[in-house]
Amino acid sequence: MTDSEYFPETISGGYLAIDEEASVRANRSYWDHSAEEYLAEHGSFLGAAEFVWCPEGIHESDIQLLGDVTRQQVLEVGCGAGQCSRWLAEQGAITTGVDLSSGMLEQASRLQKEHPLSDTAVRPTFLQADARQLPFASNSFDIAFSSYGALPFVKDAEVVLAEVARVLRPGGRWVFSVTHPVRWMFPDVPGESGLAVEYSYFDRTPYVEIDSSGEPVYAEHHRTFGDWISLLVAAGFELTGVTEPEWPEHNETAWGGWSPLRGSLMPGTAIFSTRLPAAAQ
C-alpha cells in the first residue's frame, strides 16, 4: 500500500470492489503522477543501477535467485525506473523492461542520462506496456522477473502469469516479489499499532484509494499463499522455492508498513522462484 501524499487528489482509501480495467487505469494514473516524488523519497535506497528485491533491502547479488545472467535475454515486468534491469546489464545480461507508467519510464531515461552504464554493458530497452499484453513474440526470453512490479496492481494476475509463460523459453526462470500475503491482515503502519490483526486473511477485497470525484486513483490486490501457488501451477510454472527475507540488522529504514519493528516479527515480502518445464527431448 502507499502514502497518499504522492497523489494530492486522494481523499480516502478502503476495501472496495473494482474491475480489471478500472484498476489498471487507476494505477497508471497513480504512478504517472507519483514517479518523480517516489524516486525522490526512495531513490537513495534503490540506487541508480542496483537490484533490490524488497523494502528489507535484499540484493540479488546476495541471494542470486536469477542464476547466471551472462548473455541471457532477461525481461523485467513492471520495471519502474529500471534500476534492476540496469544492474543486470552490468552483469552481462541483455535486458528489456516494461512498465505501464510513462512517468516511471521517464525516470528510467533520467537515470540513464545522469548515471550512464559502463561501456561494456548493453543498455537496457524500456517499453511502455500493460503486463497483461506483453508486446513480444512467444519464446523470446530466458529469464523473467518482477520486483514488486505489476502483479500487486492487477486484478487479473492470472493473465500476467500466462503472458510471462508465453514469452519465456522452455526451462526459463520466472521470479517475482510481492507483499507477503500475511501482511494483508495488519494495518499498513510501521509502529506498534501495526502489529494487531484487523483484517481477514481470506478477504480478497482490494484496497482502493479514490479522489474527490469518487474515481479510483490507486488499487492493490491481495492473494493468499494458496492463491499464488494455484495461479502459478495453472499458468504452467513449477515452483522451485519461496524466499521470505528476514529483516537485516543494518537496515534502519522504514518504508510504509515495512519497518525494523515489524520486520523482526513477521515477514514483509514473499519471493516466488519458478521455472517452466524444459522442452521434451
PDB file of C-alpha atoms in Angstrom:
ATOM      1  CA  MET A   1       0.000   0.000   0.000  1.00  0.00           C
ATOM      2  CA  THR A   2       1.041   3.607  -0.465  1.00  0.00           C
ATOM      3  CA  ASP A   3       1.449   7.017   1.023  1.00  0.00           C
ATOM      4  CA  SER A   4      -1.398   9.077  -0.462  1.00  0.00           C
ATOM      5  CA  GLU A   5       0.800  12.183  -0.251  1.00  0.00           C
ATOM      6  CA  TYR A   6       2.150  11.152  -3.637  1.00  0.00           C
ATOM      7  CA  PHE A   7      -1.247  11.808  -5.133  1.00  0.00           C
ATOM      8  CA  PRO A   8      -2.727  15.052  -3.723  1.00  0.00           C
ATOM      9  CA  GLU A   9      -6.225  14.347  -5.087  1.00  0.00           C
ATOM     10  CA  THR A  10      -6.623  11.202  -2.999  1.00  0.00           C
ATOM     11  CA  ILE A  11      -9.225  11.806  -0.301  1.00  0.00           C
ATOM     12  CA  SER A  12      -9.884   8.353   1.121  1.00  0.00           C
ATOM     13  CA  GLY A  13      -8.943   4.709   0.924  1.00  0.00           C
ATOM     14  CA  GLY A  14     -10.623   1.466   1.876  1.00  0.00           C
ATOM     15  CA  TYR A  15     -11.529  -2.020   0.801  1.00  0.00           C
ATOM     16  CA  LEU A  16     -13.754  -1.740  -2.251  1.00  0.00           C
ATOM     17  CA  ALA A  17     -14.693  -3.733  -5.325  1.00  0.00           C
ATOM     18  CA  ILE A  18     -13.050  -2.624  -8.575  1.00  0.00           C
ATOM     19  CA  ASP A  19     -12.982  -4.198 -12.019  1.00  0.00           C
ATOM     20  CA  GLU A  20      -9.912  -5.108 -14.021  1.00  0.00           C
ATOM     21  CA  GLU A  21      -9.780  -2.106 -16.337  1.00  0.00           C
ATOM     22  CA  ALA A  22     -10.543   0.443 -13.603  1.00  0.00           C
ATOM     23  CA  SER A  23      -7.675  -0.976 -11.563  1.00  0.00           C
ATOM     24  CA  VAL A  24      -5.267  -0.581 -14.475  1.00  0.00           C
ATOM     25  CA  ARG A  25      -6.415   2.976 -15.219  1.00  0.00           C
ATOM     26  CA  ALA A  26      -6.098   3.983 -11.583  1.00  0.00           C
ATOM     27  CA  ASN A  27      -2.597   2.609 -11.193  1.00  0.00           C
ATOM     28  CA  ARG A  28      -1.351   4.047 -14.471  1.00  0.00           C
ATOM     29  CA  SER A  29      -2.520   7.467 -13.331  1.00  0.00           C
ATOM     30  CA  TYR A  30      -1.109   6.995  -9.840  1.00  0.00           C
ATOM     31  CA  TRP A  31       2.382   6.055 -10.957  1.00  0.00           C
ATOM     32  CA  ASP A  32       2.450   8.703 -13.681  1.00  0.00           C
ATOM     33  CA  HIS A  33       1.702  11.361 -11.059  1.00  0.00           C
ATOM     34  CA  SER A  34       3.910   9.949  -8.303  1.00  0.00           C
ATOM     35  CA  ALA A  35       7.010   8.729 -10.151  1.00  0.00           C
ATOM     36  CA  GLU A  36       9.180  11.768  -9.501  1.00  0.00           C
ATOM     37  CA  GLU A  37       8.217  12.034  -5.823  1.00  0.00           C
ATOM     38  CA  TYR A  38       8.605   8.281  -5.332  1.00  0.00           C
ATOM     39  CA  LEU A  39      12.169   8.350  -6.652  1.00  0.00           C
ATOM     40  CA  ALA A  40      12.959  11.445  -4.626  1.00  0.00           C
ATOM     41  CA  GLU A  41      11.977   9.585  -1.442  1.00  0.00           C
ATOM     42  CA  HIS A  42      13.219   6.074  -2.198  1.00  0.00           C
ATOM     43  CA  GLY A  43      15.880   6.643  -4.864  1.00  0.00           C
ATOM     44  CA  SER A  44      18.838   6.535  -2.498  1.00  0.00           C
ATOM     45  CA  PHE A  45      17.614   3.195  -1.096  1.00  0.00           C
ATOM     46  CA  LEU A  46      17.015   1.695  -4.545  1.00  0.00           C
ATOM     47  CA  GLY A  47      20.136   3.132  -6.183  1.00  0.00           C
ATOM     48  CA  ALA A  48      20.557   4.089  -9.824  1.00  0.00           C
ATOM     49  CA  ALA A  49      21.657   0.653 -11.034  1.00  0.00           C
ATOM     50  CA  GLU A  50      21.043  -1.780  -8.178  1.00  0.00           C
ATOM     51  CA  PHE A  51      18.814  -4.850  -7.855  1.00  0.00           C
ATOM     52  CA  VAL A  52      16.880  -4.582  -4.594  1.00  0.00           C
ATOM     53  CA  TRP A  53      14.160  -7.205  -4.243  1.00  0.00           C
ATOM     54  CA  CYS A  54      12.174  -5.632  -1.427  1.00  0.00           C
ATOM     55  CA  PRO A  55      11.957  -2.993   1.345  1.00  0.00           C
ATOM     56  CA  GLU A  56      14.034  -5.315   3.510  1.00  0.00           C
ATOM     57  CA  GLY A  57      16.903  -4.320   1.238  1.00  0.00           C
ATOM     58  CA  ILE A  58      17.788  -7.807  -0.032  1.00  0.00           C
ATOM     59  CA  HIS A  59      20.048  -7.548  -3.099  1.00  0.00           C
ATOM     60  CA  GLU A  60      20.158 -10.012  -5.984  1.00  0.00           C
ATOM     61  CA  SER A  61      23.936 -10.233  -5.632  1.00  0.00           C
ATOM     62  CA  ASP A  62      23.391 -11.771  -2.181  1.00  0.00           C
ATOM     63  CA  ILE A  63      20.681 -14.327  -2.946  1.00  0.00           C
ATOM     64  CA  GLN A  64      21.229 -14.907  -6.696  1.00  0.00           C
ATOM     65  CA  LEU A  65      17.718 -16.084  -7.455  1.00  0.00           C
ATOM     66  CA  LEU A  66      18.113 -15.480 -11.195  1.00  0.00           C
ATOM     67  CA  GLY A  67      21.304 -17.512 -11.547  1.00  0.00           C
ATOM     68  CA  ASP A  68      23.947 -16.705 -14.150  1.00  0.00           C
ATOM     69  CA  VAL A  69      22.545 -13.958 -16.386  1.00  0.00           C
ATOM     70  CA  THR A  70      25.529 -13.587 -18.705  1.00  0.00           C
ATOM     71  CA  ARG A  71      24.302 -13.209 -22.312  1.00  0.00           C
ATOM     72  CA  GLN A  72      20.784 -14.171 -21.201  1.00  0.00           C
ATOM     73  CA  GLN A  73      17.704 -12.427 -22.577  1.00  0.00           C
ATOM     74  CA  VAL A  74      16.007 -11.069 -19.445  1.00  0.00           C
ATOM     75  CA  LEU A  75      12.586  -9.428 -19.109  1.00  0.00           C
ATOM     76  CA  GLU A  76      11.615  -7.195 -16.183  1.00  0.00           C
ATOM     77  CA  VAL A  77       7.849  -6.962 -15.705  1.00  0.00           C
ATOM     78  CA  GLY A  78       6.787  -3.705 -14.050  1.00  0.00           C
ATOM     79  CA  CYS A  79      10.278  -2.244 -14.230  1.00  0.00           C
ATOM     80  CA  GLY A  80       9.572   1.178 -12.713  1.00  0.00           C
ATOM     81  CA  ALA A  81      12.691   3.291 -13.214  1.00  0.00           C
ATOM     82  CA  GLY A  82      14.652   0.254 -14.380  1.00  0.00           C
ATOM     83  CA  GLN A  83      17.294   0.033 -11.659  1.00  0.00           C
ATOM     84  CA  CYS A  84      17.174  -3.784 -11.561  1.00  0.00           C
ATOM     85  CA  SER A  85      17.491  -4.103 -15.331  1.00  0.00           C
ATOM     86  CA  ARG A  86      20.391  -1.667 -15.298  1.00  0.00           C
ATOM     87  CA  TRP A  87      22.225  -3.725 -12.661  1.00  0.00           C
ATOM     88  CA  LEU A  88      21.662  -6.914 -14.656  1.00  0.00           C
ATOM     89  CA  ALA A  89      23.049  -5.215 -17.766  1.00  0.00           C
ATOM     90  CA  GLU A  90      26.251  -4.564 -15.841  1.00  0.00           C
ATOM     91  CA  GLN A  91      26.376  -8.309 -15.104  1.00  0.00           C
ATOM     92  CA  GLY A  92      26.280  -9.142 -18.802  1.00  0.00           C
ATOM     93  CA  ALA A  93      22.538  -9.661 -19.346  1.00  0.00           C
ATOM     94  CA  ILE A  94      20.577  -8.354 -22.323  1.00  0.00           C
ATOM     95  CA  THR A  95      17.655  -6.736 -20.536  1.00  0.00           C
ATOM     96  CA  THR A  96      14.240  -5.429 -21.508  1.00  0.00           C
ATOM     97  CA  GLY A  97      11.907  -3.684 -19.079  1.00  0.00           C
ATOM     98  CA  VAL A  98       8.199  -2.956 -19.469  1.00  0.00           C
ATOM     99  CA  ASP A  99       6.069  -0.687 -17.334  1.00  0.00           C
ATOM    100  CA  LEU A 100       2.539   0.660 -17.560  1.00  0.00           C
ATOM    101  CA  SER A 101       3.592   4.138 -16.417  1.00  0.00           C
ATOM    102  CA  SER A 102       5.145   6.672 -18.778  1.00  0.00           C
ATOM    103  CA  GLY A 103       6.131   8.655 -15.685  1.00  0.00           C
ATOM    104  CA  MET A 104       8.238   5.779 -14.385  1.00  0.00           C
ATOM    105  CA  LEU A 105       9.842   5.247 -17.781  1.00  0.00           C
ATOM    106  CA  GLU A 106      10.757   8.929 -17.857  1.00  0.00           C
ATOM    107  CA  GLN A 107      12.609   8.321 -14.596  1.00  0.00           C
ATOM    108  CA  ALA A 108      14.408   5.377 -16.207  1.00  0.00           C
ATOM    109  CA  SER A 109      15.537   7.687 -19.000  1.00  0.00           C
ATOM    110  CA  ARG A 110      16.685  10.266 -16.455  1.00  0.00           C
ATOM    111  CA  LEU A 111      18.738   7.702 -14.558  1.00  0.00           C
ATOM    112  CA  GLN A 112      20.435   6.606 -17.760  1.00  0.00           C
ATOM    113  CA  LYS A 113      21.402  10.202 -18.563  1.00  0.00           C
ATOM    114  CA  GLU A 114      22.583  11.026 -15.056  1.00  0.00           C
ATOM    115  CA  HIS A 115      24.189   7.645 -14.296  1.00  0.00           C
ATOM    116  CA  PRO A 116      25.250   6.048 -17.598  1.00  0.00           C
ATOM    117  CA  LEU A 117      26.209   2.403 -17.532  1.00  0.00           C
ATOM    118  CA  SER A 118      29.714   1.209 -18.257  1.00  0.00           C
ATOM    119  CA  ASP A 119      30.877   0.866 -21.861  1.00  0.00           C
ATOM    120  CA  THR A 120      30.830  -2.927 -21.552  1.00  0.00           C
ATOM    121  CA  ALA A 121      27.130  -3.112 -20.620  1.00  0.00           C
ATOM    122  CA  VAL A 122      24.377  -3.430 -23.211  1.00  0.00           C
ATOM    123  CA  ARG A 123      21.964  -0.593 -22.474  1.00  0.00           C
ATOM    124  CA  PRO A 124      18.517  -1.929 -21.456  1.00  0.00           C
ATOM    125  CA  THR A 125      15.478  -1.446 -23.648  1.00  0.00           C
ATOM    126  CA  PHE A 126      12.459   0.054 -21.866  1.00  0.00           C
ATOM    127  CA  LEU A 127       8.932  -0.090 -23.291  1.00  0.00           C
ATOM    128  CA  GLN A 128       5.544   1.122 -22.099  1.00  0.00           C
ATOM    129  CA  ALA A 129       3.185  -1.846 -21.988  1.00  0.00           C
ATOM    130  CA  ASP A 130       0.434  -3.464 -19.978  1.00  0.00           C
ATOM    131  CA  ALA A 131       1.849  -6.604 -18.334  1.00  0.00           C
ATOM    132  CA  ARG A 132      -1.352  -8.372 -19.369  1.00  0.00           C
ATOM    133  CA  GLN A 133      -0.427  -7.874 -23.045  1.00  0.00           C
ATOM    134  CA  LEU A 134       3.323  -8.200 -23.390  1.00  0.00           C
ATOM    135  CA  PRO A 135       4.481  -6.932 -26.818  1.00  0.00           C
ATOM    136  CA  PHE A 136       6.841  -9.812 -27.547  1.00  0.00           C
ATOM    137  CA  ALA A 137       6.807 -12.987 -29.567  1.00  0.00           C
ATOM    138  CA  SER A 138       6.465 -16.290 -27.771  1.00  0.00           C
ATOM    139  CA  ASN A 139       9.691 -17.913 -26.520  1.00  0.00           C
ATOM    140  CA  SER A 140      11.607 -14.605 -26.518  1.00  0.00           C
ATOM    141  CA  PHE A 141      13.285 -14.642 -23.074  1.00  0.00           C
ATOM    142  CA  ASP A 142      15.439 -16.910 -20.947  1.00  0.00           C
ATOM    143  CA  ILE A 143      14.546 -15.241 -17.626  1.00  0.00           C
ATOM    144  CA  ALA A 144      11.716 -13.006 -16.423  1.00  0.00           C
ATOM    145  CA  PHE A 145      11.407 -11.299 -13.064  1.00  0.00           C
ATOM    146  CA  SER A 146       9.482  -8.630 -11.190  1.00  0.00           C
ATOM    147  CA  SER A 147      10.425  -6.768  -8.032  1.00  0.00           C
ATOM    148  CA  TYR A 148       7.095  -5.574  -6.660  1.00  0.00           C
ATOM    149  CA  GLY A 149       6.048  -4.693 -10.201  1.00  0.00           C
ATOM    150  CA  ALA A 150       2.682  -5.113 -11.911  1.00  0.00           C
ATOM    151  CA  LEU A 151       1.329  -8.147 -10.047  1.00  0.00           C
ATOM    152  CA  PRO A 152       0.066  -6.396  -6.876  1.00  0.00           C
ATOM    153  CA  PHE A 153      -1.746  -3.835  -9.017  1.00  0.00           C
ATOM    154  CA  VAL A 154      -3.797  -6.027 -11.345  1.00  0.00           C
ATOM    155  CA  LYS A 155      -6.994  -7.831 -10.530  1.00  0.00           C
ATOM    156  CA  ASP A 156      -6.394 -10.471 -13.195  1.00  0.00           C
ATOM    157  CA  ALA A 157      -2.907 -11.652 -12.206  1.00  0.00           C
ATOM    158  CA  GLU A 158      -3.579 -14.940 -13.986  1.00  0.00           C
ATOM    159  CA  VAL A 159      -3.407 -13.061 -17.301  1.00  0.00           C
ATOM    160  CA  VAL A 160       0.015 -11.627 -16.429  1.00  0.00           C
ATOM    161  CA  LEU A 161       1.302 -15.069 -15.459  1.00  0.00           C
ATOM    162  CA  ALA A 162       0.010 -16.561 -18.705  1.00  0.00           C
ATOM    163  CA  GLU A 163       1.756 -13.831 -20.689  1.00  0.00           C
ATOM    164  CA  VAL A 164       5.031 -14.387 -18.870  1.00  0.00           C
ATOM    165  CA  ALA A 165       4.768 -18.121 -19.549  1.00  0.00           C
ATOM    166  CA  ARG A 166       4.131 -17.375 -23.214  1.00  0.00           C
ATOM    167  CA  VAL A 167       7.187 -15.160 -23.733  1.00  0.00           C
ATOM    168  CA  LEU A 168       9.578 -17.413 -21.783  1.00  0.00           C
ATOM    169  CA  ARG A 169      11.508 -20.178 -23.478  1.00  0.00           C
ATOM    170  CA  PRO A 170      11.105 -23.755 -22.180  1.00  0.00           C
ATOM    171  CA  GLY A 171      13.095 -24.119 -18.980  1.00  0.00           C
ATOM    172  CA  GLY A 172      13.006 -20.360 -18.396  1.00  0.00           C
ATOM    173  CA  ARG A 173      13.012 -18.874 -14.894  1.00  0.00           C
ATOM    174  CA  TRP A 174      10.282 -16.591 -13.528  1.00  0.00           C
ATOM    175  CA  VAL A 175      10.975 -14.952 -10.166  1.00  0.00           C
ATOM    176  CA  PHE A 176       8.882 -12.223  -8.547  1.00  0.00           C
ATOM    177  CA  SER A 177       8.498 -10.458  -5.214  1.00  0.00           C
ATOM    178  CA  VAL A 178       5.233  -9.242  -3.701  1.00  0.00           C
ATOM    179  CA  THR A 179       3.966  -8.149  -0.332  1.00  0.00           C
ATOM    180  CA  HIS A 180       3.850 -11.211   1.883  1.00  0.00           C
ATOM    181  CA  PRO A 181       0.231 -12.412   1.995  1.00  0.00           C
ATOM    182  CA  VAL A 182       0.072 -12.393   5.815  1.00  0.00           C
ATOM    183  CA  ARG A 183       0.634  -8.626   5.795  1.00  0.00           C
ATOM    184  CA  TRP A 184      -2.882  -8.147   4.441  1.00  0.00           C
ATOM    185  CA  MET A 185      -4.216  -8.886   7.928  1.00  0.00           C
ATOM    186  CA  PHE A 186      -2.434  -5.909   9.510  1.00  0.00           C
ATOM    187  CA  PRO A 187      -2.805  -2.142   9.128  1.00  0.00           C
ATOM    188  CA  ASP A 188      -0.131  -0.645   6.905  1.00  0.00           C
ATOM    189  CA  VAL A 189       1.737   1.304   9.573  1.00  0.00           C
ATOM    190  CA  PRO A 190       5.296   0.741  10.834  1.00  0.00           C
ATOM    191  CA  GLY A 191       4.795   1.151  14.601  1.00  0.00           C
ATOM    192  CA  GLU A 192       3.202  -0.934  17.353  1.00  0.00           C
ATOM    193  CA  SER A 193      -0.324  -0.217  16.108  1.00  0.00           C
ATOM    194  CA  GLY A 194       0.642  -2.170  13.003  1.00  0.00           C
ATOM    195  CA  LEU A 195       1.092  -5.381  14.996  1.00  0.00           C
ATOM    196  CA  ALA A 196      -2.573  -6.140  15.687  1.00  0.00           C
ATOM    197  CA  VAL A 197      -4.665  -8.138  13.218  1.00  0.00           C
ATOM    198  CA  GLU A 198      -7.501  -6.038  11.768  1.00  0.00           C
ATOM    199  CA  TYR A 199      -8.485  -7.776   8.536  1.00  0.00           C
ATOM    200  CA  SER A 200      -9.285 -11.301   7.415  1.00  0.00           C
ATOM    201  CA  TYR A 201      -6.514 -13.089   5.570  1.00  0.00           C
ATOM    202  CA  PHE A 202      -9.204 -14.685   3.431  1.00  0.00           C
ATOM    203  CA  ASP A 203     -10.872 -11.438   2.337  1.00  0.00           C
ATOM    204  CA  ARG A 204      -9.671 -10.724  -1.209  1.00  0.00           C
ATOM    205  CA  THR A 205     -11.424  -7.348  -1.459  1.00  0.00           C
ATOM    206  CA  PRO A 206      -8.832  -4.969  -2.938  1.00  0.00           C
ATOM    207  CA  TYR A 207      -7.538  -1.829  -1.259  1.00  0.00           C
ATOM    208  CA  VAL A 208      -8.638   1.177  -3.319  1.00  0.00           C
ATOM    209  CA  GLU A 209      -7.991   4.907  -2.989  1.00  0.00           C
ATOM    210  CA  ILE A 210     -10.415   7.390  -4.545  1.00  0.00           C
ATOM    211  CA  ASP A 211     -10.317  11.081  -5.402  1.00  0.00           C
ATOM    212  CA  SER A 212     -12.813  13.856  -4.687  1.00  0.00           C
ATOM    213  CA  SER A 213     -14.981  12.819  -7.640  1.00  0.00           C
ATOM    214  CA  GLY A 214     -15.169   9.231  -6.452  1.00  0.00           C
ATOM    215  CA  GLU A 215     -12.826   7.902  -9.132  1.00  0.00           C
ATOM    216  CA  PRO A 216     -10.265   5.245  -8.176  1.00  0.00           C
ATOM    217  CA  VAL A 217      -6.691   6.563  -8.237  1.00  0.00           C
ATOM    218  CA  TYR A 218      -4.893   3.529  -6.794  1.00  0.00           C
ATOM    219  CA  ALA A 219      -5.703  -0.156  -6.323  1.00  0.00           C
ATOM    220  CA  GLU A 220      -3.834  -3.064  -4.780  1.00  0.00           C
ATOM    221  CA  HIS A 221      -4.954  -6.681  -4.737  1.00  0.00           C
ATOM    222  CA  HIS A 222      -4.498  -9.393  -2.123  1.00  0.00           C
ATOM    223  CA  ARG A 223      -3.890 -13.067  -2.808  1.00  0.00           C
ATOM    224  CA  THR A 224      -3.245 -15.755  -0.231  1.00  0.00           C
ATOM    225  CA  PHE A 225      -0.237 -18.061  -0.438  1.00  0.00           C
ATOM    226  CA  GLY A 226      -2.539 -20.751  -1.762  1.00  0.00           C
ATOM    227  CA  ASP A 227      -3.871 -18.374  -4.408  1.00  0.00           C
ATOM    228  CA  TRP A 228      -0.386 -17.620  -5.699  1.00  0.00           C
ATOM    229  CA  ILE A 229       0.592 -21.274  -5.880  1.00  0.00           C
ATOM    230  CA  SER A 230      -2.634 -22.221  -7.642  1.00  0.00           C
ATOM    231  CA  LEU A 231      -2.203 -19.386 -10.168  1.00  0.00           C
ATOM    232  CA  LEU A 232       1.394 -20.376 -10.884  1.00  0.00           C
ATOM    233  CA  VAL A 233       0.517 -24.036 -11.384  1.00  0.00           C
ATOM    234  CA  ALA A 234      -2.386 -23.105 -13.653  1.00  0.00           C
ATOM    235  CA  ALA A 235      -0.036 -20.991 -15.787  1.00  0.00           C
ATOM    236  CA  GLY A 236       2.304 -23.965 -16.208  1.00  0.00           C
ATOM    237  CA  PHE A 237       5.090 -22.983 -13.804  1.00  0.00           C
ATOM    238  CA  GLU A 238       6.953 -25.294 -11.449  1.00  0.00           C
ATOM    239  CA  LEU A 239       7.579 -23.756  -8.015  1.00  0.00           C
ATOM    240  CA  THR A 240      11.266 -24.134  -7.143  1.00  0.00           C
ATOM    241  CA  GLY A 241      11.417 -22.045  -3.985  1.00  0.00           C
ATOM    242  CA  VAL A 242       9.924 -19.323  -1.816  1.00  0.00           C
ATOM    243  CA  THR A 243      12.121 -16.750  -0.083  1.00  0.00           C
ATOM    244  CA  GLU A 244      10.792 -14.905   2.979  1.00  0.00           C
ATOM    245  CA  PRO A 245      13.565 -12.387   3.750  1.00  0.00           C
ATOM    246  CA  GLU A 246      14.324 -11.642   7.372  1.00  0.00           C
ATOM    247  CA  TRP A 247      14.842  -8.017   8.288  1.00  0.00           C
ATOM    248  CA  PRO A 248      18.589  -7.232   8.195  1.00  0.00           C
ATOM    249  CA  GLU A 249      20.050  -5.655  11.320  1.00  0.00           C
ATOM    250  CA  HIS A 250      21.749  -2.934   9.279  1.00  0.00           C
ATOM    251  CA  ASN A 251      18.504  -1.728   7.661  1.00  0.00           C
ATOM    252  CA  GLU A 252      17.030   1.028   9.829  1.00  0.00           C
ATOM    253  CA  THR A 253      14.782   2.428   7.093  1.00  0.00           C
ATOM    254  CA  ALA A 254      11.003   2.378   7.464  1.00  0.00           C
ATOM    255  CA  TRP A 255       9.117   2.175   4.166  1.00  0.00           C
ATOM    256  CA  GLY A 256       5.369   2.479   4.605  1.00  0.00           C
ATOM    257  CA  GLY A 257       4.347  -0.528   6.693  1.00  0.00           C
ATOM    258  CA  TRP A 258       7.812  -2.098   6.436  1.00  0.00           C
ATOM    259  CA  SER A 259       9.987  -1.289   9.429  1.00  0.00           C
ATOM    260  CA  PRO A 260      12.627  -2.843  11.690  1.00  0.00           C
ATOM    261  CA  LEU A 261       9.949  -3.392  14.372  1.00  0.00           C
ATOM    262  CA  ARG A 262       7.514  -5.267  12.155  1.00  0.00           C
ATOM    263  CA  GLY A 263      10.281  -6.921  10.175  1.00  0.00           C
ATOM    264  CA  SER A 264      11.678  -8.540  13.308  1.00  0.00           C
ATOM    265  CA  LEU A 265       8.318 -10.234  13.991  1.00  0.00           C
ATOM    266  CA  MET A 266       6.703 -11.073  10.662  1.00  0.00           C
ATOM    267  CA  PRO A 267       7.647 -11.469   7.014  1.00  0.00           C
ATOM    268  CA  GLY A 268       7.017  -8.462   4.784  1.00  0.00           C
ATOM    269  CA  THR A 269       7.935  -9.934   1.421  1.00  0.00           C
ATOM    270  CA  ALA A 270       7.489 -13.225  -0.420  1.00  0.00           C
ATOM    271  CA  ILE A 271       9.710 -14.000  -3.405  1.00  0.00           C
ATOM    272  CA  PHE A 272       8.440 -16.834  -5.579  1.00  0.00           C
ATOM    273  CA  SER A 273      11.006 -18.689  -7.689  1.00  0.00           C
ATOM    274  CA  THR A 274       9.591 -20.769 -10.543  1.00  0.00           C
ATOM    275  CA  ARG A 275      10.581 -22.385 -13.800  1.00  0.00           C
ATOM    276  CA  LEU A 276       8.805 -23.500 -16.933  1.00  0.00           C
ATOM    277  CA  PRO A 277       9.241 -27.170 -17.747  1.00  0.00           C
ATOM    278  CA  ALA A 278      12.052 -27.851 -20.197  1.00  0.00           C
ATOM    279  CA  ALA A 279      11.134 -28.852 -23.724  1.00  0.00           C
ATOM    280  CA  ALA A 280      10.566 -32.539 -24.279  1.00  0.00           C
ATOM    281  CA  GLN A 281      13.606 -34.307 -25.734  1.00  0.00           C
TER     282      GLN A 281
END
